[in-house]
PDB file of N, CA and C in Angstrom:
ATOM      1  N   UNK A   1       0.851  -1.171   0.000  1.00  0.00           N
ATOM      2  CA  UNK A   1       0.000   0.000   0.000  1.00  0.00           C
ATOM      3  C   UNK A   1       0.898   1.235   0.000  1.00  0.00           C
ATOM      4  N   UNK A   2       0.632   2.568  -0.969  1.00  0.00           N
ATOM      5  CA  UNK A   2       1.410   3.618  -1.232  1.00  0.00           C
ATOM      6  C   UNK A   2       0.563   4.297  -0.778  1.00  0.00           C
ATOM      7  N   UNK A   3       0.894   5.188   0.615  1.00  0.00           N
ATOM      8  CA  UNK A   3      -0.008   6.275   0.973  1.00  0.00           C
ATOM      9  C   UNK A   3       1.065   8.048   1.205  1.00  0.00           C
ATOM     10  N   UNK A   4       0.026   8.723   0.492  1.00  0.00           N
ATOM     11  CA  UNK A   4       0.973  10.263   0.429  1.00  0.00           C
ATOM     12  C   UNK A   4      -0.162  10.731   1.580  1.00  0.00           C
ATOM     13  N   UNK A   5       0.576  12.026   1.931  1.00  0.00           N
ATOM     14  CA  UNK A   5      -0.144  13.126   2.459  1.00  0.00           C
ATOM     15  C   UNK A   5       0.085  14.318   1.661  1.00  0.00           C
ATOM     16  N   UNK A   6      -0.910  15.107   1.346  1.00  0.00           N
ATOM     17  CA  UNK A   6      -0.457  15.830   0.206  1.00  0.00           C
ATOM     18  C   UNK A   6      -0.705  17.024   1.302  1.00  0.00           C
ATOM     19  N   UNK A   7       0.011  18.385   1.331  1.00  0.00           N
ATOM     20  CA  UNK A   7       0.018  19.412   2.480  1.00  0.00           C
ATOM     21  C   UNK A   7       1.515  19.996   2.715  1.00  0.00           C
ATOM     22  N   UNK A   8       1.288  21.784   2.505  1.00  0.00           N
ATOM     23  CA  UNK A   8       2.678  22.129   2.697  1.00  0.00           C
ATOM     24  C   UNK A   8       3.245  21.864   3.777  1.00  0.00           C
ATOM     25  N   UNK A   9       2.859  21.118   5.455  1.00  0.00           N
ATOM     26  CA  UNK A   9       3.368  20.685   6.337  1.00  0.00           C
ATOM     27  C   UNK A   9       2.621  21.756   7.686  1.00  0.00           C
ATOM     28  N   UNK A  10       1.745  22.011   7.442  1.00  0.00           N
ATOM     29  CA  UNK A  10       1.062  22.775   8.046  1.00  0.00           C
ATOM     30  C   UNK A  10       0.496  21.613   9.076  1.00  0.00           C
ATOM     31  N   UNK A  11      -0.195  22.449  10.583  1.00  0.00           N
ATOM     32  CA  UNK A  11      -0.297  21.043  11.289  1.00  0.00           C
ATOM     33  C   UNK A  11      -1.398  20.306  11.199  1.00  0.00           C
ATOM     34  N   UNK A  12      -2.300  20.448  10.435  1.00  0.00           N
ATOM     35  CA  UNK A  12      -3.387  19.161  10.244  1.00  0.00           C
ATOM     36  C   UNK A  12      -2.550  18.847   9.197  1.00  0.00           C
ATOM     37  N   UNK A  13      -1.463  18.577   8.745  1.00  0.00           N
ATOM     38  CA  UNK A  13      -1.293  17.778   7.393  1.00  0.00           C
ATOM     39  C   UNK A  13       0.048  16.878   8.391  1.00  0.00           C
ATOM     40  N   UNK A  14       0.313  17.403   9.514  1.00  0.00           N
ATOM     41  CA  UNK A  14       1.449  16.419  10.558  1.00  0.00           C
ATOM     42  C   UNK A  14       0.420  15.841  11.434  1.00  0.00           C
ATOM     43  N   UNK A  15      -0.864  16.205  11.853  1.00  0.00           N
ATOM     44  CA  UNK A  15      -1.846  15.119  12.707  1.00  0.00           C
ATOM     45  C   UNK A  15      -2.110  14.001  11.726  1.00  0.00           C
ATOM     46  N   UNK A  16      -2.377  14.662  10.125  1.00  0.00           N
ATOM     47  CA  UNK A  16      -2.746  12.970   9.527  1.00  0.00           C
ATOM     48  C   UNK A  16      -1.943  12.289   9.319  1.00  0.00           C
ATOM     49  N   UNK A  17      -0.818  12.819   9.429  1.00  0.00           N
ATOM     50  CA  UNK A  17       0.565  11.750   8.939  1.00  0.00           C
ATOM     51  C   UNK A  17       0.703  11.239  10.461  1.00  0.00           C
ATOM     52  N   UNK A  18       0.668  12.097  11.369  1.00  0.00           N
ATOM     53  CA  UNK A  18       0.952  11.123  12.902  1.00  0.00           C
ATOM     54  C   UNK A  18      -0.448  10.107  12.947  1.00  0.00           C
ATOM     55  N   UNK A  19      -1.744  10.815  12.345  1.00  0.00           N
ATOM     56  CA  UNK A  19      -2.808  10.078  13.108  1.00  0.00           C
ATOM     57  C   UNK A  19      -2.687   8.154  11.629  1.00  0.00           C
ATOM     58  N   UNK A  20      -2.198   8.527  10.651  1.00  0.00           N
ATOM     59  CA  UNK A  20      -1.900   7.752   9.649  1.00  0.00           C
ATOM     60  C   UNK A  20      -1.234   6.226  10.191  1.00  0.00           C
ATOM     61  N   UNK A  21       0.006   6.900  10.854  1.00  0.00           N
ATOM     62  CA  UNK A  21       0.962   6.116  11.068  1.00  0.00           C
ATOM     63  C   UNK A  21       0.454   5.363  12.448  1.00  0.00           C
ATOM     64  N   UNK A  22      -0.424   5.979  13.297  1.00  0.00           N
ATOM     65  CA  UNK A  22      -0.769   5.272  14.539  1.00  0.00           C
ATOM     66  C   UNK A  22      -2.400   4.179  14.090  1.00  0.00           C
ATOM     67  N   UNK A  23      -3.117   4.588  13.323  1.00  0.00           N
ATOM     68  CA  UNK A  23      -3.695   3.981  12.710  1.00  0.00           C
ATOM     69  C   UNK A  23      -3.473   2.540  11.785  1.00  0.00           C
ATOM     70  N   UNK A  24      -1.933   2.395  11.016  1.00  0.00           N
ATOM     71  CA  UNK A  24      -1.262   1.270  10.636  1.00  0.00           C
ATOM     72  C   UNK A  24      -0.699   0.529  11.403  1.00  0.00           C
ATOM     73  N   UNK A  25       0.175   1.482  12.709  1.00  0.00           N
ATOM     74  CA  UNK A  25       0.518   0.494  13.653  1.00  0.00           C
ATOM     75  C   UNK A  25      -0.258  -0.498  14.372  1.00  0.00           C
ATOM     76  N   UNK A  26      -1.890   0.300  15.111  1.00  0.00           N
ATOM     77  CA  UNK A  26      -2.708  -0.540  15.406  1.00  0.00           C
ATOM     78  C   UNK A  26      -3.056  -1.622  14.305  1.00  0.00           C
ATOM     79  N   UNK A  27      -3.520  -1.239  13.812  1.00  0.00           N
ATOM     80  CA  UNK A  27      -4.050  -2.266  12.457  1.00  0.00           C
ATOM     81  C   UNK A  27      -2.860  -3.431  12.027  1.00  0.00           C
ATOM     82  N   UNK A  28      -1.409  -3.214  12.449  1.00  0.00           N
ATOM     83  CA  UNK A  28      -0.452  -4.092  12.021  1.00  0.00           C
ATOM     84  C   UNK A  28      -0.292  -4.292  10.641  1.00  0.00           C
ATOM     85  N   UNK A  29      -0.158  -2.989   9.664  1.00  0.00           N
ATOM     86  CA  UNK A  29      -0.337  -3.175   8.423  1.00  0.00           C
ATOM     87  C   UNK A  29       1.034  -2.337   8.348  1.00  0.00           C
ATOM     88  N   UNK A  30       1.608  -3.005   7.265  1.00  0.00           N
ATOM     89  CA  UNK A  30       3.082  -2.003   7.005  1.00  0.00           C
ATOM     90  C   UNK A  30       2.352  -1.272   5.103  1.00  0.00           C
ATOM     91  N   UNK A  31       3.298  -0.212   5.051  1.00  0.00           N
ATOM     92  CA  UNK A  31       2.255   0.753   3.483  1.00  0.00           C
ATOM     93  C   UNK A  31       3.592   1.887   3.863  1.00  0.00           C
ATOM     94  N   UNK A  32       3.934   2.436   2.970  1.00  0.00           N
ATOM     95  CA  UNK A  32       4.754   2.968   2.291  1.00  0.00           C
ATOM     96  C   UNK A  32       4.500   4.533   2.423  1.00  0.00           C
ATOM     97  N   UNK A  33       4.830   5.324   3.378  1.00  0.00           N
ATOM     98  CA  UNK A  33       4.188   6.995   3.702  1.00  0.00           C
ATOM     99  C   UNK A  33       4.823   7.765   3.231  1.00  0.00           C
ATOM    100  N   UNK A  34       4.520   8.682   2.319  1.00  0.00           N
ATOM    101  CA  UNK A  34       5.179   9.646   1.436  1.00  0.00           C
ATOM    102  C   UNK A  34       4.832  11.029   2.367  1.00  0.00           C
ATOM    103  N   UNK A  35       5.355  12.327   2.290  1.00  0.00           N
ATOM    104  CA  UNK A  35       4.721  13.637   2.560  1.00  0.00           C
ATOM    105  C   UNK A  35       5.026  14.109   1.079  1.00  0.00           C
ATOM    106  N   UNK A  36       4.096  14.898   0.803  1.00  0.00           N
ATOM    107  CA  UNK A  36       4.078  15.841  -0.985  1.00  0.00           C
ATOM    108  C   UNK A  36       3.891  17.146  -0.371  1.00  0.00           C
ATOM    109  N   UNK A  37       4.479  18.088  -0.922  1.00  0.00           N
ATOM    110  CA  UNK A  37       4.549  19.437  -0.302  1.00  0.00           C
ATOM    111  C   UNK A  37       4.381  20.335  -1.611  1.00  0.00           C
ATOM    112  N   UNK A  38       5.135  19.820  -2.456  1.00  0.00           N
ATOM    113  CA  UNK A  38       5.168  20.713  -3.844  1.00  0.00           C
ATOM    114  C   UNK A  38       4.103  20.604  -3.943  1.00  0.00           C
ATOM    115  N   UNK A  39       3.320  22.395  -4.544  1.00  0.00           N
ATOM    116  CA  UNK A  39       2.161  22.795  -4.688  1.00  0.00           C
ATOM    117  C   UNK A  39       1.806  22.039  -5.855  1.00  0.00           C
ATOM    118  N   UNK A  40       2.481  22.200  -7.149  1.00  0.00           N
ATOM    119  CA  UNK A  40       2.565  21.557  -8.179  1.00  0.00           C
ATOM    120  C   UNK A  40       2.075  20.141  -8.358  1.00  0.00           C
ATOM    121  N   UNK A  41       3.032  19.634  -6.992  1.00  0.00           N
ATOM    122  CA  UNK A  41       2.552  17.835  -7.479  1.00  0.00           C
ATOM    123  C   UNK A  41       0.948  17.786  -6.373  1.00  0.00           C
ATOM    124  N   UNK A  42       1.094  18.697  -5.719  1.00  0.00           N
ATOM    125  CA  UNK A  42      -0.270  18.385  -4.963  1.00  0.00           C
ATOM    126  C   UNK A  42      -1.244  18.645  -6.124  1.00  0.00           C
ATOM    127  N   UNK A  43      -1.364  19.647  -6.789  1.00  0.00           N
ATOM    128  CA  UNK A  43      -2.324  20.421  -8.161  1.00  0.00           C
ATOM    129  C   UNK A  43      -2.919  19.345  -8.809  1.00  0.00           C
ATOM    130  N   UNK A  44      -1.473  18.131  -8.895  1.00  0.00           N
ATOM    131  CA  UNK A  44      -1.856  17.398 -10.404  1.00  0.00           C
ATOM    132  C   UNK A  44      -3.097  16.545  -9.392  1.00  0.00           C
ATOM    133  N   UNK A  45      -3.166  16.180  -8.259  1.00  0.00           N
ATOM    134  CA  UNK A  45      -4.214  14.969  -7.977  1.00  0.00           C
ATOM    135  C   UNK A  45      -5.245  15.636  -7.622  1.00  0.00           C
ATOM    136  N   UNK A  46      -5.570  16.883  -8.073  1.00  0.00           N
ATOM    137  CA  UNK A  46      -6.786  17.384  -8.336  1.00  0.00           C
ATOM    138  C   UNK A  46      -7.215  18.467  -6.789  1.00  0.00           C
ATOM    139  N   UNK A  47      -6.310  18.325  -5.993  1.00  0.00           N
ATOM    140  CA  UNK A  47      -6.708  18.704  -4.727  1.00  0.00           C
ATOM    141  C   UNK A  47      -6.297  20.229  -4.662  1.00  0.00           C
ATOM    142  N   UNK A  48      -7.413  20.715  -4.196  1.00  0.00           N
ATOM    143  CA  UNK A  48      -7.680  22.189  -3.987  1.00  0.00           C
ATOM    144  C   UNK A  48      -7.179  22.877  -2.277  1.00  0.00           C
ATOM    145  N   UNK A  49      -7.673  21.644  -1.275  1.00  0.00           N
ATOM    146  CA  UNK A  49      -7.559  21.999   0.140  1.00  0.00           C
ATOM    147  C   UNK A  49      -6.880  20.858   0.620  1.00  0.00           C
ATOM    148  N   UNK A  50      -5.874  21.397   1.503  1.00  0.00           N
ATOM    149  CA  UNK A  50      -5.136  20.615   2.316  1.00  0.00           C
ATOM    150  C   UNK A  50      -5.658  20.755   3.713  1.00  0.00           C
ATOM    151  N   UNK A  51      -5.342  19.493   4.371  1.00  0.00           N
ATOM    152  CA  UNK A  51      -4.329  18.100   3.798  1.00  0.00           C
ATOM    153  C   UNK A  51      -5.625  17.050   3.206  1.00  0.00           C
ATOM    154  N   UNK A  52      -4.668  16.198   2.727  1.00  0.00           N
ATOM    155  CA  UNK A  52      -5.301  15.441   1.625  1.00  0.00           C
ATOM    156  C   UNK A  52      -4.330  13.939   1.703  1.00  0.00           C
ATOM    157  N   UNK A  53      -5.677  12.950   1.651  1.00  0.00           N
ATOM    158  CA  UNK A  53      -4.504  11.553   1.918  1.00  0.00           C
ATOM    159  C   UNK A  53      -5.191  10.890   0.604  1.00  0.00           C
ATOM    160  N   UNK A  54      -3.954  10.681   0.040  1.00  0.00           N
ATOM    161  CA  UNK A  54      -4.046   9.498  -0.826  1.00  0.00           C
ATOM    162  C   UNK A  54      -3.903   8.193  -0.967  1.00  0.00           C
ATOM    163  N   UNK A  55      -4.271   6.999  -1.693  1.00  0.00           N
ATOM    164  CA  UNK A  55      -4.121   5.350  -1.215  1.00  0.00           C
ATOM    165  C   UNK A  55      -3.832   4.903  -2.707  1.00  0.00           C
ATOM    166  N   UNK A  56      -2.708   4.627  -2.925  1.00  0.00           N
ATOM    167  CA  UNK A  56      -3.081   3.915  -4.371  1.00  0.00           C
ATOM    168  C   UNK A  56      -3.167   4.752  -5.184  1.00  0.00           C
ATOM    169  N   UNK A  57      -2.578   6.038  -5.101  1.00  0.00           N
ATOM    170  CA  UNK A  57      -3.491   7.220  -6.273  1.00  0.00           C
ATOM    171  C   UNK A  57      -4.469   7.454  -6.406  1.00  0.00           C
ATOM    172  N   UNK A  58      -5.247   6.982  -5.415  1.00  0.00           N
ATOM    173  CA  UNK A  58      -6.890   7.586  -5.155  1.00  0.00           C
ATOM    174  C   UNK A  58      -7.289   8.609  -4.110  1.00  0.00           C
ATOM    175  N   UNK A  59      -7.278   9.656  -4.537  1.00  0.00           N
ATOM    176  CA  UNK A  59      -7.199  11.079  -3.149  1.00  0.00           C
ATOM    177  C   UNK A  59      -8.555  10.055  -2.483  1.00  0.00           C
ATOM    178  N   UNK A  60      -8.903  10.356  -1.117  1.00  0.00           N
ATOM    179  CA  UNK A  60      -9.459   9.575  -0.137  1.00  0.00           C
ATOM    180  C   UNK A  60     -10.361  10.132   0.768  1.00  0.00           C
ATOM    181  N   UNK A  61      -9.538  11.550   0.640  1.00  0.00           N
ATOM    182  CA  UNK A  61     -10.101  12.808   1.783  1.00  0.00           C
ATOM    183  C   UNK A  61      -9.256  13.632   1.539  1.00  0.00           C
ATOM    184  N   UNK A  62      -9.877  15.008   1.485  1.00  0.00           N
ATOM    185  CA  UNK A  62      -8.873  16.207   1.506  1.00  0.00           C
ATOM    186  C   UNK A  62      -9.805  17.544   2.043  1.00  0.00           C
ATOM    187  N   UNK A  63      -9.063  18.153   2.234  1.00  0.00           N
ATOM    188  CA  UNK A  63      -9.586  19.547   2.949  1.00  0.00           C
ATOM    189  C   UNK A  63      -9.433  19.473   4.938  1.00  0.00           C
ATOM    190  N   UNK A  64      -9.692  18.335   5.303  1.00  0.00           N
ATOM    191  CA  UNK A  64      -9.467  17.826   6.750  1.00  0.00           C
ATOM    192  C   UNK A  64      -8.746  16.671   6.960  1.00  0.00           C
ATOM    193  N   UNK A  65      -9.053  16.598   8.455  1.00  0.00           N
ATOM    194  CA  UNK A  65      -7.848  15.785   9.177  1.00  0.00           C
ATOM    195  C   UNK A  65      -9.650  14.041   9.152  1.00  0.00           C
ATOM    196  N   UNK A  66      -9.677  13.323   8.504  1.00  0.00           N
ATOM    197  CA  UNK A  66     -10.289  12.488   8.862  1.00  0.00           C
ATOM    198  C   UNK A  66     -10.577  11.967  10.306  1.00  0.00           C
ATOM    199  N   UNK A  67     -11.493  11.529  10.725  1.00  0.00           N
ATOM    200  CA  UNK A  67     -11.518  11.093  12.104  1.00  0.00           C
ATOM    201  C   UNK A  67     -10.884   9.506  12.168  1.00  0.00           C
ATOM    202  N   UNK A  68     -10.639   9.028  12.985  1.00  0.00           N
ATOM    203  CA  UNK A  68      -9.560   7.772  13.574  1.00  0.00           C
ATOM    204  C   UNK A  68     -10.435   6.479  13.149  1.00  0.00           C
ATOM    205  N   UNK A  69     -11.763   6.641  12.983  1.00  0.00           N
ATOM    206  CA  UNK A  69     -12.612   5.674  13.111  1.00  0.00           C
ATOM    207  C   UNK A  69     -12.831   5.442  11.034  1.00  0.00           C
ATOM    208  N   UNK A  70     -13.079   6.524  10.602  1.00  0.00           N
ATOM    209  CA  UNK A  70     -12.997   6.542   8.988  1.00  0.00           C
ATOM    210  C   UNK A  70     -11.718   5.820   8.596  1.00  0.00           C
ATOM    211  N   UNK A  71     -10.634   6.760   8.937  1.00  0.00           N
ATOM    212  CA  UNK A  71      -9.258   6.238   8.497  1.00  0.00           C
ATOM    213  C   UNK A  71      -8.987   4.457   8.274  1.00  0.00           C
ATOM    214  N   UNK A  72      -9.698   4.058   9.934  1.00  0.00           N
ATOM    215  CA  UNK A  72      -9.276   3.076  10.037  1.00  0.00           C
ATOM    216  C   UNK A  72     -10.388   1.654   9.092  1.00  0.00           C
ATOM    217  N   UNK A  73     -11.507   2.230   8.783  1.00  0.00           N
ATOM    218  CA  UNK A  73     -12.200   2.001   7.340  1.00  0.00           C
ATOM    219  C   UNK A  73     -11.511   2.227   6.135  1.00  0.00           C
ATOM    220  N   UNK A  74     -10.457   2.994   6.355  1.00  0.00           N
ATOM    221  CA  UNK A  74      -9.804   3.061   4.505  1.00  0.00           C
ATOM    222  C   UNK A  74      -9.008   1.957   4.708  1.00  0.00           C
ATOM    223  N   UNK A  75      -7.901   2.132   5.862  1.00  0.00           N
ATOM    224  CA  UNK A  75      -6.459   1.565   5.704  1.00  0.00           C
ATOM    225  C   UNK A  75      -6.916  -0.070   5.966  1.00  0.00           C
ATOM    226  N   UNK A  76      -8.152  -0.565   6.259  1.00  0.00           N
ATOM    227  CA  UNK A  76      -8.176  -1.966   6.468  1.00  0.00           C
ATOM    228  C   UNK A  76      -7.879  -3.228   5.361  1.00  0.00           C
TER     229      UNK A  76
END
């Protein structure tokens, strides 16, 4: 599993990458965590508002920080 966070590093775009990574650990799933910062490469996956998580090249959620309980519905 290839997951980005797309976000200039602002702090809801470091809660989803922390809330990301604590979400895989529970779950016991290992996936591949990118951060994307360039405005540019954020542009191309269509995303307007950060932060924004992607799975596979499929944006997932963007504009907010997902809640713990959704997330853990994507990453299963």
């Amino acid at each position: 599993m290839n997951i980005k966070i797309l976000g200039p590093g602002c702090k809801k775009c470091e809660k989803l990458y922390n809330l990301t990574n604590e979400v895989l650990d529970e779950l016991e799933k290992q996936a591949n965590i990118t951060k994307v910062t360039d405005f540019n490469d954020i542009a191309s996956y269509g995303v307007m508002k950060t932060p924004a998580l992607v799975i596979d090249e499929n944006v997932k959620f963007s504009g907010k920080v997902p809640s713990k309980k959704d997330l853990k519905k994507l990453l299963k």
